[in-house]
């Protein structure tokens, strides 16, 4: 293969991808069969199969049991707005994660005490095995699961206080900043690191994704005078949402 020349399966996948993108193969259309691809492009069965695998891995097509492979509906990406830790007063967890003032949504959560793993202990400046409150959230917009979040708070900070359980007590369901302020812990900084990876099976099941789909991971940590008081992993399906940041200029 000469420099710059693509393998045959990528050339076939690229041509089929172009047809999907320009509408020549619209959503719900059956993808040409392996035999048809072999004949049309003059390639082997192996090349035809690998080209179909590429399109499936990219989320452009999906297999239907006993029926064949079909072009998937391409979602129009929506925006997840983020603006740091200064939401409007009385912000709910949904508004904390989706900072667009026009956004409305619901969430479900479950909290439990666990021992901090090595990675979480490092993020919270704890020792591995220290007790933390772990809360898992599913956020929904119009009934559709749009975002997952798992947060960890040191029980050395919140234990035996009215805000130990994020979704219960007098400030249950409020944002981290307001809850911490109620116990005289003043959040003054937040960091977010954004990355991407293939979604885990349980994440994609909750989000209605397809195996192999990529998710955006936002690793967020709140600080009070340099001390981490909450850290979270926020998971967003990359094919349906774009992350938009609105940061003040000081």
PDB file of C-alpha atoms in Angstrom:
ATOM      1  CA  UNK A   1       0.000   0.000   0.000  1.00  0.00           C
ATOM      2  CA  UNK A   2       1.506   3.340  -1.004  1.00  0.00           C
ATOM      3  CA  UNK A   3       1.691   6.308   1.333  1.00  0.00           C
ATOM      4  CA  UNK A   4      -1.716   7.951   1.759  1.00  0.00           C
ATOM      5  CA  UNK A   5      -3.631   5.062   0.209  1.00  0.00           C
ATOM      6  CA  UNK A   6      -6.534   3.803   2.319  1.00  0.00           C
ATOM      7  CA  UNK A   7      -7.315   0.135   2.883  1.00  0.00           C
ATOM      8  CA  UNK A   8     -10.174  -1.079   0.678  1.00  0.00           C
ATOM      9  CA  UNK A   9     -12.611  -1.488   3.567  1.00  0.00           C
ATOM     10  CA  UNK A  10     -12.128   2.156   4.590  1.00  0.00           C
ATOM     11  CA  UNK A  11     -12.690   3.358   1.018  1.00  0.00           C
ATOM     12  CA  UNK A  12     -15.936   1.366   0.839  1.00  0.00           C
ATOM     13  CA  UNK A  13     -17.024   2.577   4.288  1.00  0.00           C
ATOM     14  CA  UNK A  14     -16.192   6.162   3.283  1.00  0.00           C
ATOM     15  CA  UNK A  15     -18.352   5.999   0.165  1.00  0.00           C
ATOM     16  CA  UNK A  16     -21.281   4.470   2.080  1.00  0.00           C
ATOM     17  CA  UNK A  17     -20.825   7.075   4.820  1.00  0.00           C
ATOM     18  CA  UNK A  18     -21.010   9.858   2.220  1.00  0.00           C
ATOM     19  CA  UNK A  19     -24.275   8.423   0.897  1.00  0.00           C
ATOM     20  CA  UNK A  20     -25.703   8.326   4.427  1.00  0.00           C
ATOM     21  CA  UNK A  21     -24.623  11.907   5.179  1.00  0.00           C
ATOM     22  CA  UNK A  22     -25.899  13.385   1.887  1.00  0.00           C
ATOM     23  CA  UNK A  23     -29.215  11.521   2.136  1.00  0.00           C
ATOM     24  CA  UNK A  24     -28.712   9.070  -0.704  1.00  0.00           C
ATOM     25  CA  UNK A  25     -29.223   6.413   1.957  1.00  0.00           C
ATOM     26  CA  UNK A  26     -31.818   8.084   4.230  1.00  0.00           C
ATOM     27  CA  UNK A  27     -32.656   6.952   7.772  1.00  0.00           C
ATOM     28  CA  UNK A  28     -34.394   3.559   8.080  1.00  0.00           C
ATOM     29  CA  UNK A  29     -33.128   2.517   4.623  1.00  0.00           C
ATOM     30  CA  UNK A  30     -31.655  -0.946   4.514  1.00  0.00           C
ATOM     31  CA  UNK A  31     -27.896  -0.896   3.928  1.00  0.00           C
ATOM     32  CA  UNK A  32     -26.815  -2.784   0.797  1.00  0.00           C
ATOM     33  CA  UNK A  33     -26.194  -6.422   1.612  1.00  0.00           C
ATOM     34  CA  UNK A  34     -22.718  -7.847   1.903  1.00  0.00           C
ATOM     35  CA  UNK A  35     -23.139  -9.520  -1.496  1.00  0.00           C
ATOM     36  CA  UNK A  36     -24.313  -6.225  -3.064  1.00  0.00           C
ATOM     37  CA  UNK A  37     -21.346  -4.331  -1.606  1.00  0.00           C
ATOM     38  CA  UNK A  38     -18.995  -7.008  -2.905  1.00  0.00           C
ATOM     39  CA  UNK A  39     -20.431  -6.750  -6.416  1.00  0.00           C
ATOM     40  CA  UNK A  40     -20.771  -2.964  -6.548  1.00  0.00           C
ATOM     41  CA  UNK A  41     -17.278  -2.193  -5.280  1.00  0.00           C
ATOM     42  CA  UNK A  42     -15.481  -5.246  -6.612  1.00  0.00           C
ATOM     43  CA  UNK A  43     -14.179  -6.293  -3.218  1.00  0.00           C
ATOM     44  CA  UNK A  44     -14.035  -9.514  -1.217  1.00  0.00           C
ATOM     45  CA  UNK A  45     -16.566 -10.664   1.360  1.00  0.00           C
ATOM     46  CA  UNK A  46     -14.040  -9.814   4.062  1.00  0.00           C
ATOM     47  CA  UNK A  47     -13.705  -6.210   2.857  1.00  0.00           C
ATOM     48  CA  UNK A  48     -17.487  -5.811   2.591  1.00  0.00           C
ATOM     49  CA  UNK A  49     -17.953  -7.153   6.110  1.00  0.00           C
ATOM     50  CA  UNK A  50     -15.268  -4.884   7.567  1.00  0.00           C
ATOM     51  CA  UNK A  51     -16.808  -1.831   5.870  1.00  0.00           C
ATOM     52  CA  UNK A  52     -20.179  -2.616   7.458  1.00  0.00           C
ATOM     53  CA  UNK A  53     -18.467  -3.039  10.833  1.00  0.00           C
ATOM     54  CA  UNK A  54     -16.925   0.432  10.505  1.00  0.00           C
ATOM     55  CA  UNK A  55     -20.313   2.054   9.877  1.00  0.00           C
ATOM     56  CA  UNK A  56     -21.839   0.165  12.779  1.00  0.00           C
ATOM     57  CA  UNK A  57     -19.022   1.202  15.120  1.00  0.00           C
ATOM     58  CA  UNK A  58     -19.554   4.830  14.061  1.00  0.00           C
ATOM     59  CA  UNK A  59     -23.230   4.554  14.996  1.00  0.00           C
ATOM     60  CA  UNK A  60     -24.412   5.285  11.449  1.00  0.00           C
ATOM     61  CA  UNK A  61     -26.175   1.953  10.999  1.00  0.00           C
ATOM     62  CA  UNK A  62     -27.773  -0.616  13.274  1.00  0.00           C
ATOM     63  CA  UNK A  63     -28.495  -4.307  12.939  1.00  0.00           C
ATOM     64  CA  UNK A  64     -32.061  -5.557  13.281  1.00  0.00           C
ATOM     65  CA  UNK A  65     -32.415  -9.194  14.208  1.00  0.00           C
ATOM     66  CA  UNK A  66     -33.571 -11.292  11.278  1.00  0.00           C
ATOM     67  CA  UNK A  67     -34.008  -8.239   9.072  1.00  0.00           C
ATOM     68  CA  UNK A  68     -30.644  -6.763   8.145  1.00  0.00           C
ATOM     69  CA  UNK A  69     -28.658  -3.584   8.724  1.00  0.00           C
ATOM     70  CA  UNK A  70     -30.374  -0.195   8.507  1.00  0.00           C
ATOM     71  CA  UNK A  71     -29.337   3.456   8.479  1.00  0.00           C
ATOM     72  CA  UNK A  72     -29.944   5.017  11.879  1.00  0.00           C
ATOM     73  CA  UNK A  73     -31.843   8.233  12.470  1.00  0.00           C
ATOM     74  CA  UNK A  74     -29.228  10.956  12.959  1.00  0.00           C
ATOM     75  CA  UNK A  75     -30.102  13.064  16.006  1.00  0.00           C
ATOM     76  CA  UNK A  76     -29.735  16.842  15.854  1.00  0.00           C
ATOM     77  CA  UNK A  77     -27.265  17.668  18.639  1.00  0.00           C
ATOM     78  CA  UNK A  78     -28.665  19.763  21.462  1.00  0.00           C
ATOM     79  CA  UNK A  79     -26.728  21.939  23.842  1.00  0.00           C
ATOM     80  CA  UNK A  80     -25.689  21.269  27.402  1.00  0.00           C
ATOM     81  CA  UNK A  81     -24.733  24.665  28.812  1.00  0.00           C
ATOM     82  CA  UNK A  82     -22.230  24.934  31.646  1.00  0.00           C
ATOM     83  CA  UNK A  83     -21.175  28.098  33.439  1.00  0.00           C
ATOM     84  CA  UNK A  84     -19.121  27.224  36.474  1.00  0.00           C
ATOM     85  CA  UNK A  85     -20.393  27.083  40.039  1.00  0.00           C
ATOM     86  CA  UNK A  86     -22.446  30.285  40.222  1.00  0.00           C
ATOM     87  CA  UNK A  87     -26.000  29.269  39.283  1.00  0.00           C
ATOM     88  CA  UNK A  88     -29.069  31.267  40.247  1.00  0.00           C
ATOM     89  CA  UNK A  89     -30.022  31.002  43.919  1.00  0.00           C
ATOM     90  CA  UNK A  90     -32.017  27.918  44.707  1.00  0.00           C
ATOM     91  CA  UNK A  91     -30.506  25.974  41.813  1.00  0.00           C
ATOM     92  CA  UNK A  92     -31.590  22.349  41.587  1.00  0.00           C
ATOM     93  CA  UNK A  93     -29.144  19.594  40.601  1.00  0.00           C
ATOM     94  CA  UNK A  94     -30.590  19.702  37.074  1.00  0.00           C
ATOM     95  CA  UNK A  95     -29.901  23.425  36.760  1.00  0.00           C
ATOM     96  CA  UNK A  96     -26.435  22.922  38.219  1.00  0.00           C
ATOM     97  CA  UNK A  97     -25.565  20.436  35.469  1.00  0.00           C
ATOM     98  CA  UNK A  98     -27.530  22.124  32.660  1.00  0.00           C
ATOM     99  CA  UNK A  99     -26.977  25.826  33.221  1.00  0.00           C
ATOM    100  CA  UNK A 100     -29.168  27.069  30.360  1.00  0.00           C
ATOM    101  CA  UNK A 101     -31.820  29.205  32.073  1.00  0.00           C
ATOM    102  CA  UNK A 102     -34.480  27.933  29.650  1.00  0.00           C
ATOM    103  CA  UNK A 103     -33.726  24.281  30.404  1.00  0.00           C
ATOM    104  CA  UNK A 104     -36.265  22.346  32.435  1.00  0.00           C
ATOM    105  CA  UNK A 105     -35.913  18.780  33.468  1.00  0.00           C
ATOM    106  CA  UNK A 106     -36.259  16.153  36.137  1.00  0.00           C
ATOM    107  CA  UNK A 107     -33.836  13.857  37.881  1.00  0.00           C
ATOM    108  CA  UNK A 108     -33.731  10.643  39.856  1.00  0.00           C
ATOM    109  CA  UNK A 109     -31.086   9.898  42.457  1.00  0.00           C
ATOM    110  CA  UNK A 110     -29.816   7.311  44.891  1.00  0.00           C
ATOM    111  CA  UNK A 111     -27.292   7.922  47.697  1.00  0.00           C
ATOM    112  CA  UNK A 112     -25.216   5.479  49.697  1.00  0.00           C
ATOM    113  CA  UNK A 113     -22.124   5.547  51.893  1.00  0.00           C
ATOM    114  CA  UNK A 114     -19.073   3.875  50.342  1.00  0.00           C
ATOM    115  CA  UNK A 115     -15.322   3.724  50.804  1.00  0.00           C
ATOM    116  CA  UNK A 116     -13.375   6.023  48.502  1.00  0.00           C
ATOM    117  CA  UNK A 117     -11.452   4.210  45.787  1.00  0.00           C
ATOM    118  CA  UNK A 118      -7.888   5.232  45.105  1.00  0.00           C
ATOM    119  CA  UNK A 119      -8.891   7.501  42.214  1.00  0.00           C
ATOM    120  CA  UNK A 120     -11.710   9.218  44.116  1.00  0.00           C
ATOM    121  CA  UNK A 121      -9.569   9.548  47.245  1.00  0.00           C
ATOM    122  CA  UNK A 122      -6.927  11.343  45.167  1.00  0.00           C
ATOM    123  CA  UNK A 123      -9.499  13.727  43.697  1.00  0.00           C
ATOM    124  CA  UNK A 124     -10.872  14.542  47.170  1.00  0.00           C
ATOM    125  CA  UNK A 125      -7.477  14.641  48.937  1.00  0.00           C
ATOM    126  CA  UNK A 126      -8.505  11.705  51.134  1.00  0.00           C
ATOM    127  CA  UNK A 127      -6.969   8.358  52.012  1.00  0.00           C
ATOM    128  CA  UNK A 128      -8.225   5.324  50.080  1.00  0.00           C
ATOM    129  CA  UNK A 129     -10.977   3.727  52.116  1.00  0.00           C
ATOM    130  CA  UNK A 130     -12.181   6.951  53.740  1.00  0.00           C
ATOM    131  CA  UNK A 131     -15.971   7.150  53.835  1.00  0.00           C
ATOM    132  CA  UNK A 132     -17.768   9.249  51.231  1.00  0.00           C
ATOM    133  CA  UNK A 133     -21.385   9.795  50.235  1.00  0.00           C
ATOM    134  CA  UNK A 134     -21.875   8.535  46.675  1.00  0.00           C
ATOM    135  CA  UNK A 135     -24.936   9.798  44.800  1.00  0.00           C
ATOM    136  CA  UNK A 136     -25.941   8.596  41.355  1.00  0.00           C
ATOM    137  CA  UNK A 137     -28.225  10.724  39.190  1.00  0.00           C
ATOM    138  CA  UNK A 138     -30.178  10.232  35.978  1.00  0.00           C
ATOM    139  CA  UNK A 139     -31.238  13.542  34.395  1.00  0.00           C
ATOM    140  CA  UNK A 140     -34.150  13.670  31.956  1.00  0.00           C
ATOM    141  CA  UNK A 141     -35.284  16.323  29.508  1.00  0.00           C
ATOM    142  CA  UNK A 142     -38.792  15.827  28.159  1.00  0.00           C
ATOM    143  CA  UNK A 143     -38.745  12.329  29.620  1.00  0.00           C
ATOM    144  CA  UNK A 144     -35.577  11.356  27.705  1.00  0.00           C
ATOM    145  CA  UNK A 145     -32.459  10.422  29.678  1.00  0.00           C
ATOM    146  CA  UNK A 146     -29.875  13.026  28.685  1.00  0.00           C
ATOM    147  CA  UNK A 147     -27.173  12.861  31.319  1.00  0.00           C
ATOM    148  CA  UNK A 148     -25.796  10.687  34.109  1.00  0.00           C
ATOM    149  CA  UNK A 149     -23.794  11.864  37.090  1.00  0.00           C
ATOM    150  CA  UNK A 150     -22.060  10.151  39.976  1.00  0.00           C
ATOM    151  CA  UNK A 151     -20.879  12.431  42.777  1.00  0.00           C
ATOM    152  CA  UNK A 152     -18.786  11.819  45.871  1.00  0.00           C
ATOM    153  CA  UNK A 153     -18.689  14.025  48.987  1.00  0.00           C
ATOM    154  CA  UNK A 154     -16.335  13.449  51.955  1.00  0.00           C
ATOM    155  CA  UNK A 155     -18.268  12.472  55.065  1.00  0.00           C
ATOM    156  CA  UNK A 156     -15.484  14.233  56.982  1.00  0.00           C
ATOM    157  CA  UNK A 157     -17.126  17.418  55.634  1.00  0.00           C
ATOM    158  CA  UNK A 158     -20.837  16.605  55.499  1.00  0.00           C
ATOM    159  CA  UNK A 159     -21.196  13.677  57.932  1.00  0.00           C
ATOM    160  CA  UNK A 160     -23.662  14.228  60.789  1.00  0.00           C
ATOM    161  CA  UNK A 161     -24.867  17.491  59.233  1.00  0.00           C
ATOM    162  CA  UNK A 162     -28.295  18.376  57.765  1.00  0.00           C
ATOM    163  CA  UNK A 163     -26.827  18.169  54.222  1.00  0.00           C
ATOM    164  CA  UNK A 164     -25.193  14.743  54.496  1.00  0.00           C
ATOM    165  CA  UNK A 165     -27.765  13.310  52.049  1.00  0.00           C
ATOM    166  CA  UNK A 166     -27.844  15.536  48.928  1.00  0.00           C
ATOM    167  CA  UNK A 167     -31.506  14.807  48.161  1.00  0.00           C
ATOM    168  CA  UNK A 168     -32.928  14.801  51.689  1.00  0.00           C
ATOM    169  CA  UNK A 169     -33.235  17.217  54.581  1.00  0.00           C
ATOM    170  CA  UNK A 170     -33.995  20.954  54.552  1.00  0.00           C
ATOM    171  CA  UNK A 171     -31.792  21.613  51.505  1.00  0.00           C
ATOM    172  CA  UNK A 172     -32.413  18.326  49.727  1.00  0.00           C
ATOM    173  CA  UNK A 173     -32.363  18.768  45.973  1.00  0.00           C
ATOM    174  CA  UNK A 174     -30.385  22.009  46.019  1.00  0.00           C
ATOM    175  CA  UNK A 175     -27.011  22.546  44.362  1.00  0.00           C
ATOM    176  CA  UNK A 176     -23.667  21.792  45.978  1.00  0.00           C
ATOM    177  CA  UNK A 177     -22.792  25.464  46.554  1.00  0.00           C
ATOM    178  CA  UNK A 178     -25.949  26.262  48.526  1.00  0.00           C
ATOM    179  CA  UNK A 179     -25.836  23.027  50.519  1.00  0.00           C
ATOM    180  CA  UNK A 180     -22.230  23.569  51.521  1.00  0.00           C
ATOM    181  CA  UNK A 181     -22.893  27.186  52.471  1.00  0.00           C
ATOM    182  CA  UNK A 182     -25.526  25.951  54.943  1.00  0.00           C
ATOM    183  CA  UNK A 183     -22.750  24.264  56.950  1.00  0.00           C
ATOM    184  CA  UNK A 184     -20.377  27.230  56.586  1.00  0.00           C
ATOM    185  CA  UNK A 185     -18.320  25.658  53.816  1.00  0.00           C
ATOM    186  CA  UNK A 186     -17.920  28.334  51.150  1.00  0.00           C
ATOM    187  CA  UNK A 187     -17.276  26.986  47.672  1.00  0.00           C
ATOM    188  CA  UNK A 188     -14.983  29.381  45.833  1.00  0.00           C
ATOM    189  CA  UNK A 189     -13.659  27.421  42.887  1.00  0.00           C
ATOM    190  CA  UNK A 190     -14.518  24.586  40.518  1.00  0.00           C
ATOM    191  CA  UNK A 191     -12.539  22.675  37.919  1.00  0.00           C
ATOM    192  CA  UNK A 192     -13.877  20.650  35.001  1.00  0.00           C
ATOM    193  CA  UNK A 193     -11.880  18.296  32.785  1.00  0.00           C
ATOM    194  CA  UNK A 194     -13.605  17.123  29.606  1.00  0.00           C
ATOM    195  CA  UNK A 195     -12.787  13.886  27.805  1.00  0.00           C
ATOM    196  CA  UNK A 196     -14.453  11.171  25.754  1.00  0.00           C
ATOM    197  CA  UNK A 197     -14.538   7.377  25.661  1.00  0.00           C
ATOM    198  CA  UNK A 198     -16.808   4.534  24.517  1.00  0.00           C
ATOM    199  CA  UNK A 199     -19.818   4.341  26.813  1.00  0.00           C
ATOM    200  CA  UNK A 200     -20.001   1.527  29.327  1.00  0.00           C
ATOM    201  CA  UNK A 201     -22.799  -0.982  28.748  1.00  0.00           C
ATOM    202  CA  UNK A 202     -24.788   0.190  31.775  1.00  0.00           C
ATOM    203  CA  UNK A 203     -24.367   3.863  30.795  1.00  0.00           C
ATOM    204  CA  UNK A 204     -25.616   3.296  27.261  1.00  0.00           C
ATOM    205  CA  UNK A 205     -28.518   1.224  28.552  1.00  0.00           C
ATOM    206  CA  UNK A 206     -29.601   4.114  30.800  1.00  0.00           C
ATOM    207  CA  UNK A 207     -29.059   6.722  28.061  1.00  0.00           C
ATOM    208  CA  UNK A 208     -30.690   4.753  25.247  1.00  0.00           C
ATOM    209  CA  UNK A 209     -27.466   4.458  23.275  1.00  0.00           C
ATOM    210  CA  UNK A 210     -26.019   1.756  21.073  1.00  0.00           C
ATOM    211  CA  UNK A 211     -22.996  -0.349  22.099  1.00  0.00           C
ATOM    212  CA  UNK A 212     -19.841   1.367  20.895  1.00  0.00           C
ATOM    213  CA  UNK A 213     -21.269   4.881  21.087  1.00  0.00           C
ATOM    214  CA  UNK A 214     -18.973   7.544  22.484  1.00  0.00           C
ATOM    215  CA  UNK A 215     -19.852   9.547  25.592  1.00  0.00           C
ATOM    216  CA  UNK A 216     -18.456  12.852  26.833  1.00  0.00           C
ATOM    217  CA  UNK A 217     -17.090  12.676  30.383  1.00  0.00           C
ATOM    218  CA  UNK A 218     -16.941  15.827  32.512  1.00  0.00           C
ATOM    219  CA  UNK A 219     -14.852  15.334  35.656  1.00  0.00           C
ATOM    220  CA  UNK A 220     -15.872  18.142  38.008  1.00  0.00           C
ATOM    221  CA  UNK A 221     -14.545  19.066  41.437  1.00  0.00           C
ATOM    222  CA  UNK A 222     -15.763  21.820  43.809  1.00  0.00           C
ATOM    223  CA  UNK A 223     -13.284  23.446  46.194  1.00  0.00           C
ATOM    224  CA  UNK A 224     -13.592  25.501  49.373  1.00  0.00           C
ATOM    225  CA  UNK A 225     -10.367  27.365  50.226  1.00  0.00           C
ATOM    226  CA  UNK A 226      -8.409  24.804  48.237  1.00  0.00           C
ATOM    227  CA  UNK A 227     -10.054  21.776  49.834  1.00  0.00           C
ATOM    228  CA  UNK A 228     -12.070  19.478  47.538  1.00  0.00           C
ATOM    229  CA  UNK A 229     -15.596  19.124  48.934  1.00  0.00           C
ATOM    230  CA  UNK A 230     -17.328  17.326  46.048  1.00  0.00           C
ATOM    231  CA  UNK A 231     -16.242  15.581  42.894  1.00  0.00           C
ATOM    232  CA  UNK A 232     -18.383  14.086  40.150  1.00  0.00           C
ATOM    233  CA  UNK A 233     -18.275  12.303  36.816  1.00  0.00           C
ATOM    234  CA  UNK A 234     -20.926  13.630  34.419  1.00  0.00           C
ATOM    235  CA  UNK A 235     -21.699  11.444  31.388  1.00  0.00           C
ATOM    236  CA  UNK A 236     -23.363  12.869  28.249  1.00  0.00           C
ATOM    237  CA  UNK A 237     -24.058  11.020  24.943  1.00  0.00           C
ATOM    238  CA  UNK A 238     -21.737  12.606  22.382  1.00  0.00           C
ATOM    239  CA  UNK A 239     -24.033  12.024  19.388  1.00  0.00           C
ATOM    240  CA  UNK A 240     -26.949  13.908  20.930  1.00  0.00           C
ATOM    241  CA  UNK A 241     -25.387  16.770  22.881  1.00  0.00           C
ATOM    242  CA  UNK A 242     -22.668  19.396  22.637  1.00  0.00           C
ATOM    243  CA  UNK A 243     -21.070  20.940  25.702  1.00  0.00           C
ATOM    244  CA  UNK A 244     -21.156  24.763  25.699  1.00  0.00           C
ATOM    245  CA  UNK A 245     -19.231  26.772  28.287  1.00  0.00           C
ATOM    246  CA  UNK A 246     -20.091  30.327  29.310  1.00  0.00           C
ATOM    247  CA  UNK A 247     -17.246  31.631  31.465  1.00  0.00           C
ATOM    248  CA  UNK A 248     -17.049  35.143  32.950  1.00  0.00           C
ATOM    249  CA  UNK A 249     -14.091  37.339  32.012  1.00  0.00           C
ATOM    250  CA  UNK A 250     -12.472  38.876  35.056  1.00  0.00           C
TER     251      UNK A 250
END
